[in-house]
Short mmCIF file of C-alpha atoms and ligand atoms in Angstrom, two decimals:
data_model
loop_
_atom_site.label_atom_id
_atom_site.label_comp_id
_atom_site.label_asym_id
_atom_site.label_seq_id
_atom_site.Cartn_x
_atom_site.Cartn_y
_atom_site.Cartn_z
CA UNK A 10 -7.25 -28.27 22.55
CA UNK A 11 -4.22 -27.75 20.92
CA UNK A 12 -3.78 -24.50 18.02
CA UNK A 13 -1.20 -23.43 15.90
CA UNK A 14 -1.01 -20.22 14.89
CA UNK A 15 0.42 -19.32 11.32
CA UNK A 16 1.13 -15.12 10.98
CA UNK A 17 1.59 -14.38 7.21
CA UNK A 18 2.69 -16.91 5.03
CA UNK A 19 2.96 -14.36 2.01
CA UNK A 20 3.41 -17.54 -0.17
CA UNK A 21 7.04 -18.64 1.12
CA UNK A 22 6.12 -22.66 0.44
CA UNK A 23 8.87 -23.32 2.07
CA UNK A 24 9.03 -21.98 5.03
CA UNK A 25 5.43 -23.51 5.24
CA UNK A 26 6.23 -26.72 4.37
CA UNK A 27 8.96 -26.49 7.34
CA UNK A 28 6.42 -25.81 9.89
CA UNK A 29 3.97 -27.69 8.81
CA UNK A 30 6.57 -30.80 9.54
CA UNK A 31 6.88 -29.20 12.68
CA UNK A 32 3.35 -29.14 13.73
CA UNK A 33 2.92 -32.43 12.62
CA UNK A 34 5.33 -33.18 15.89
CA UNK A 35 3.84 -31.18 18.32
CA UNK A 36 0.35 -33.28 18.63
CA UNK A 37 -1.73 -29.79 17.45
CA UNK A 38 -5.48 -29.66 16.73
CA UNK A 39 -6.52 -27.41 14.78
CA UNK A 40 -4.03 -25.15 12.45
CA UNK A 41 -5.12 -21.19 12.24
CA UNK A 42 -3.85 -18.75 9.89
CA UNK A 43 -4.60 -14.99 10.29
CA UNK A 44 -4.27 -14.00 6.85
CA UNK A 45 -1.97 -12.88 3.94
CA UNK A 46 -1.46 -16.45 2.79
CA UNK A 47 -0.19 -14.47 -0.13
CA UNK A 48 1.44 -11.63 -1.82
CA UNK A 49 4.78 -11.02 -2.21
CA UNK A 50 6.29 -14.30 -2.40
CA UNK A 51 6.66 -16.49 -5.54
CA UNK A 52 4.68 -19.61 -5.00
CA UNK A 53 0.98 -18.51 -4.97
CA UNK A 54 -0.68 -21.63 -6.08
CA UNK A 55 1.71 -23.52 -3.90
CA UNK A 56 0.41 -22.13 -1.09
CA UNK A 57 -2.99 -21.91 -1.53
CA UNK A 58 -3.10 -25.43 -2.48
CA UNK A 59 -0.92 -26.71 0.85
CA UNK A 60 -3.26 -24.55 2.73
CA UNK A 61 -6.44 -25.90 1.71
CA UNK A 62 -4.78 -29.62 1.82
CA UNK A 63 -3.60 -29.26 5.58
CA UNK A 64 -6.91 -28.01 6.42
CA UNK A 65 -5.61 -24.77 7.90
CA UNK A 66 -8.52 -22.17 8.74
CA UNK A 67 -7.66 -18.59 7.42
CA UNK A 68 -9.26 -15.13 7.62
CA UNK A 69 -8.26 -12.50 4.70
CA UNK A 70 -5.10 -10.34 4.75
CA UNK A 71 -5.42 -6.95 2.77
CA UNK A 72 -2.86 -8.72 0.48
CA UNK A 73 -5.42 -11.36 -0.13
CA UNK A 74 -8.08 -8.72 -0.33
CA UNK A 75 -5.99 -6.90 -3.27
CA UNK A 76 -5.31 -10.06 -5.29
CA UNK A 77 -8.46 -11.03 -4.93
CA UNK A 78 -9.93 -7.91 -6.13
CA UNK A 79 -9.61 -6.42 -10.16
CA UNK A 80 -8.71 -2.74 -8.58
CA UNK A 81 -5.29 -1.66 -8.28
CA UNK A 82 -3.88 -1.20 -5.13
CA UNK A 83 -2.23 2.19 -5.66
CA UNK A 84 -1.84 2.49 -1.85
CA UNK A 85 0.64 -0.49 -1.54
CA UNK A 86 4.13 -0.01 -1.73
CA UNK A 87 5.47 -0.22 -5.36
CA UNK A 88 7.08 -3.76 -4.49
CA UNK A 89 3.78 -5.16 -3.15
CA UNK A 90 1.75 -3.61 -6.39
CA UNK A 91 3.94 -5.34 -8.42
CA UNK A 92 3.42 -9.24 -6.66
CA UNK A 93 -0.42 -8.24 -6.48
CA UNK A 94 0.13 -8.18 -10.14
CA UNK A 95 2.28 -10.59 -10.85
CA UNK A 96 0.13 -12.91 -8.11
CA UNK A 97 -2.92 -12.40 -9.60
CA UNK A 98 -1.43 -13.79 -12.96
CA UNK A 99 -0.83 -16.75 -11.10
CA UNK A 100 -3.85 -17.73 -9.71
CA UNK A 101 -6.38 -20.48 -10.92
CA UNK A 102 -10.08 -19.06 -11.42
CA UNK A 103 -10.46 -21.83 -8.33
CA UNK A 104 -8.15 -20.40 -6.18
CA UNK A 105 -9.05 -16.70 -6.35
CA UNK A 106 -12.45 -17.46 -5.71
CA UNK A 107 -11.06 -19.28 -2.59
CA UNK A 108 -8.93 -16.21 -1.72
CA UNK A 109 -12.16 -13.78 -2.18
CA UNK A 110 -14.40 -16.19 0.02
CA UNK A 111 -12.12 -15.87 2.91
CA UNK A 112 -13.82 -14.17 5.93
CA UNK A 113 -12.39 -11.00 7.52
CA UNK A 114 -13.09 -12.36 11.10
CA UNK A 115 -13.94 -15.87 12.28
CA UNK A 116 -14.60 -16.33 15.93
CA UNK A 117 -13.61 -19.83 17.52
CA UNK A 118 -14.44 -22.16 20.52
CA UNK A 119 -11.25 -20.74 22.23
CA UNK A 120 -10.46 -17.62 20.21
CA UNK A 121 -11.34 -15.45 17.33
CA UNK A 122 -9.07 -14.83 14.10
CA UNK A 123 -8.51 -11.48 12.23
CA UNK A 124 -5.42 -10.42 10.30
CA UNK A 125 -5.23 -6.38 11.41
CA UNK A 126 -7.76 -5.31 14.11
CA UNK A 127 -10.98 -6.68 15.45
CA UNK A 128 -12.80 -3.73 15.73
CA UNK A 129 -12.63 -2.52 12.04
CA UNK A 130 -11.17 -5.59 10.73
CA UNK A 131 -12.01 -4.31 6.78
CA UNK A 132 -9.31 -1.30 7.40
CA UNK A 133 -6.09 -3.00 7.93
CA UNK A 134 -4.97 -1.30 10.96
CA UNK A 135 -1.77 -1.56 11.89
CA UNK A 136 -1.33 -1.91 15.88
CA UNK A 137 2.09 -0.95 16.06
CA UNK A 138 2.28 0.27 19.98
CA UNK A 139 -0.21 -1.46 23.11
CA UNK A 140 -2.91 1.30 22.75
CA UNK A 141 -3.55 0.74 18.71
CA UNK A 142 -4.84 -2.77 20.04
CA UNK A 143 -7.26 -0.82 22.71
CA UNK A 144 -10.35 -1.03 20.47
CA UNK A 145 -9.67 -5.18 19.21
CA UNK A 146 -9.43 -5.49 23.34
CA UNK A 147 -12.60 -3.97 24.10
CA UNK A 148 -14.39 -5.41 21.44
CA UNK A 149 -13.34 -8.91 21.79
CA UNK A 150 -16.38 -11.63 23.04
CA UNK A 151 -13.87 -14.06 24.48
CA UNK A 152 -10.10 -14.14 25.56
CA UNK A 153 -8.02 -14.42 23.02
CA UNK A 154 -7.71 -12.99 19.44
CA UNK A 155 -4.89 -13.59 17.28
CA UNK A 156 -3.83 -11.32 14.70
CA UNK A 157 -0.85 -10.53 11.86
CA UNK A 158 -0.16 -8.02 9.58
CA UNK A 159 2.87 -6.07 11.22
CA UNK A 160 4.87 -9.67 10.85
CA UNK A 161 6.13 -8.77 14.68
CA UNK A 162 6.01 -11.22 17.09
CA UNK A 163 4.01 -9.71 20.38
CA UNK A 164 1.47 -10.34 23.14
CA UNK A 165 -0.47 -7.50 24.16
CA UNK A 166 -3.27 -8.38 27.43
CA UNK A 167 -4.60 -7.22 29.75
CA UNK A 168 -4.60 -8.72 33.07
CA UNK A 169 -4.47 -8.63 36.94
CA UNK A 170 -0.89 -7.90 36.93
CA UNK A 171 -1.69 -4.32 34.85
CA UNK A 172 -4.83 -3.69 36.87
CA UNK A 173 -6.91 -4.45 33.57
CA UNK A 174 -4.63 -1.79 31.67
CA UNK A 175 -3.18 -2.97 28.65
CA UNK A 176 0.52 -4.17 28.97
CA UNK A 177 2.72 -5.80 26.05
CA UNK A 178 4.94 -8.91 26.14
CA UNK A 179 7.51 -10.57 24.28
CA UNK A 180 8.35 -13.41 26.11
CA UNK A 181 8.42 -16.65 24.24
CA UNK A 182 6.07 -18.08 26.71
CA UNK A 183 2.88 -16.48 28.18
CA UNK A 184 0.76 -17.69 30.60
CA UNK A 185 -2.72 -16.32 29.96
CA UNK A 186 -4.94 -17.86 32.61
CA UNK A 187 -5.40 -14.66 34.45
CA UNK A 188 -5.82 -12.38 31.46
CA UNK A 189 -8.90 -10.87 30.85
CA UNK A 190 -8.25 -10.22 27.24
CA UNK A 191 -5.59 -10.84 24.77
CA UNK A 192 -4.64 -9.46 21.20
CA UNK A 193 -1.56 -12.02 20.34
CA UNK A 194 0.84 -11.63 17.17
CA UNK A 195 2.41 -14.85 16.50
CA UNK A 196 4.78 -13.27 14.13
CA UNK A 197 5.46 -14.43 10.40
CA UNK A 198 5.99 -17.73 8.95
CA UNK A 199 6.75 -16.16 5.43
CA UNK A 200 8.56 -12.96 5.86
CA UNK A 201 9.62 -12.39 9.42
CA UNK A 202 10.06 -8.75 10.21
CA UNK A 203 12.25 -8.64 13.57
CA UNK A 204 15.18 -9.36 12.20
CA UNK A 205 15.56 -13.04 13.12
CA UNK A 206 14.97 -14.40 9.59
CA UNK A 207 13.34 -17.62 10.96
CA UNK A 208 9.65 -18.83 10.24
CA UNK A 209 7.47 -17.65 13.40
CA UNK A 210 4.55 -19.62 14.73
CA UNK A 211 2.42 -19.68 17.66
CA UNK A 212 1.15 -22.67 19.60
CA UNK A 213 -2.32 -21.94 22.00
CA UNK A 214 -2.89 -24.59 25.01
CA UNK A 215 -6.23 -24.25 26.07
CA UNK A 216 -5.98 -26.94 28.49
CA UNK A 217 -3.39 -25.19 30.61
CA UNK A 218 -3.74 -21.08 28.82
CA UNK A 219 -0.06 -21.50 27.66
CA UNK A 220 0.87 -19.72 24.58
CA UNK A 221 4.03 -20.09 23.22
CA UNK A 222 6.15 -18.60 20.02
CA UNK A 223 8.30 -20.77 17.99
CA UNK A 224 11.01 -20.22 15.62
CA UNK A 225 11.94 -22.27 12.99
CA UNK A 226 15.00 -22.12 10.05
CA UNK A 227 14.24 -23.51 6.90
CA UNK A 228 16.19 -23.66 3.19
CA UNK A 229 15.97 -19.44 3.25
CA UNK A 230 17.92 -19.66 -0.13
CA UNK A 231 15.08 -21.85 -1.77
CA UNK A 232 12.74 -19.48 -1.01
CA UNK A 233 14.88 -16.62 -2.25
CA UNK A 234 15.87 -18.19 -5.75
CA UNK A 235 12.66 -19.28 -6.37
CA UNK A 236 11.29 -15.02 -5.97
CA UNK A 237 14.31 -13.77 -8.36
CA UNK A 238 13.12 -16.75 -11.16
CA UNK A 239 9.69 -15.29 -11.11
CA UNK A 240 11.18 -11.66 -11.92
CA UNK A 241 10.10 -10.54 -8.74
CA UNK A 242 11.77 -7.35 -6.72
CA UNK A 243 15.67 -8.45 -5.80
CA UNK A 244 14.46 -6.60 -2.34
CA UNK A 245 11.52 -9.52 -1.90
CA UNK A 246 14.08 -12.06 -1.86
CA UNK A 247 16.95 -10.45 0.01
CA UNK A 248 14.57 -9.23 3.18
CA UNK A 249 13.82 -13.27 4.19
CA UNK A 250 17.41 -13.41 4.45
CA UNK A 251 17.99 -10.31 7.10
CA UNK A 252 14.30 -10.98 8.80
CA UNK A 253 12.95 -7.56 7.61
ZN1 ZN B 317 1.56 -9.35 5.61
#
């Protein structure tokens, strides 16, 4: 079995439609996203709808949650309050029903979804070094979870080679058949964060326990007009550019 793993698409249509040509090449099985399909990007609707139509399986981002939701999310940052707002506008009665059905966790043949941690999934941890991912790692039933939220690309395991301590990665290609467990950040396909402004994406061989992380460019400035026409934050569109 062949997945591909989408990080935050943040509704960059895009940068979505880029790698879902890609995938289309690379003889996958089943497309994954772990949340945030979107919020702060300008083509809501767009996204949902391309989601849904590819038959990509998501779990709910805390950006998602917040649209979703009718209370206002005084704890984002005042850029992501705004594109709650302005998102929420957006939004068929369809389509935020969609985006408030979305599960929090959804556990797979081969691995198990969540967009911030596994062990309190409804908090929106951030695991920023190896040890925040310590409780997702113990809790986890089977090998592998993916996750997203920090938009940073990053494989954190643990495996003979650490003596079942956790260790971190970021090579492009990880061979997981010896790991024990696995909390794996596949990056962003909407609004990269470590500064190379390309879409991210992960691809999970289960045949052979190979996971690899892509990068992909796509039209950057399409993206970027299209978030100053809405009246978005200039910041929104200028950060896809530097990959931050
Ligand atoms: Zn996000």
């Amino acid at each position: 079995m062949r997945y591909a793993i989408l990080g935050d698409l943040h509704a960059n249509l895009t940068a979505l439609e880029a790698v879902l040509d890609e995938i289309a090449l690379l003889d996958i099985d089943r497309i994954l996203s772990v949340g945030d399909v979107i919020g702060y990007g300008a083509a809501p609707c767009e996204t949902i709808d391309l989601v849904r139509e590819a038959s990509v399986l998501p779990v709910m981002g805390n950006h998602d949650s917040a649209i979703a939701s009718d209370v206002d999310p005084c704890w984002f940052n005042p850029m992501a309050r705004q594109a709650v707002a302005w998102s929420r506008a957006q939004l068929s009665r369809d389509q935020r029903k969609w985006l408030s059905e979305l599960p929090l966790v959804e556990e797979l043949e081969h691995c198990t979804l969540a967009h911030a941690t596994l062990d309190h999934p409804e908090r929106f941890d951030y695991i920023q070094r190896p040890s925040d991912a310590d409780g997702s790692l113990d809790q986890l039933e089977g090998r592998i979870c993916f996750v997203g939220h920090t938009h940073v690309p990053v494989v954190i395991l643990r495996d003979e080679e650490s003596g079942g301590l956790t260790r971190y990665t970021v090579d492009r290609e990880v061979d997981l058949s010896d790991c024990k467990a696995a909390v794996i950040n596949a990056g962003s396909v909407g609004q990269p964060r470590d500064e190379d402004p390309r879409a991210a994406f992960g691809i999970y061989d289960t045949e052979n326990s190979l996971y690899s992380l892509r990068r992909l460019e796509y039209d950057i400035e399409r993206e970027s007009a299209r978030i100053l026409a809405a009246g978005l934050p200039e910041m929104l569109a200028d950060r896809l550019h530097l990959g931050i």
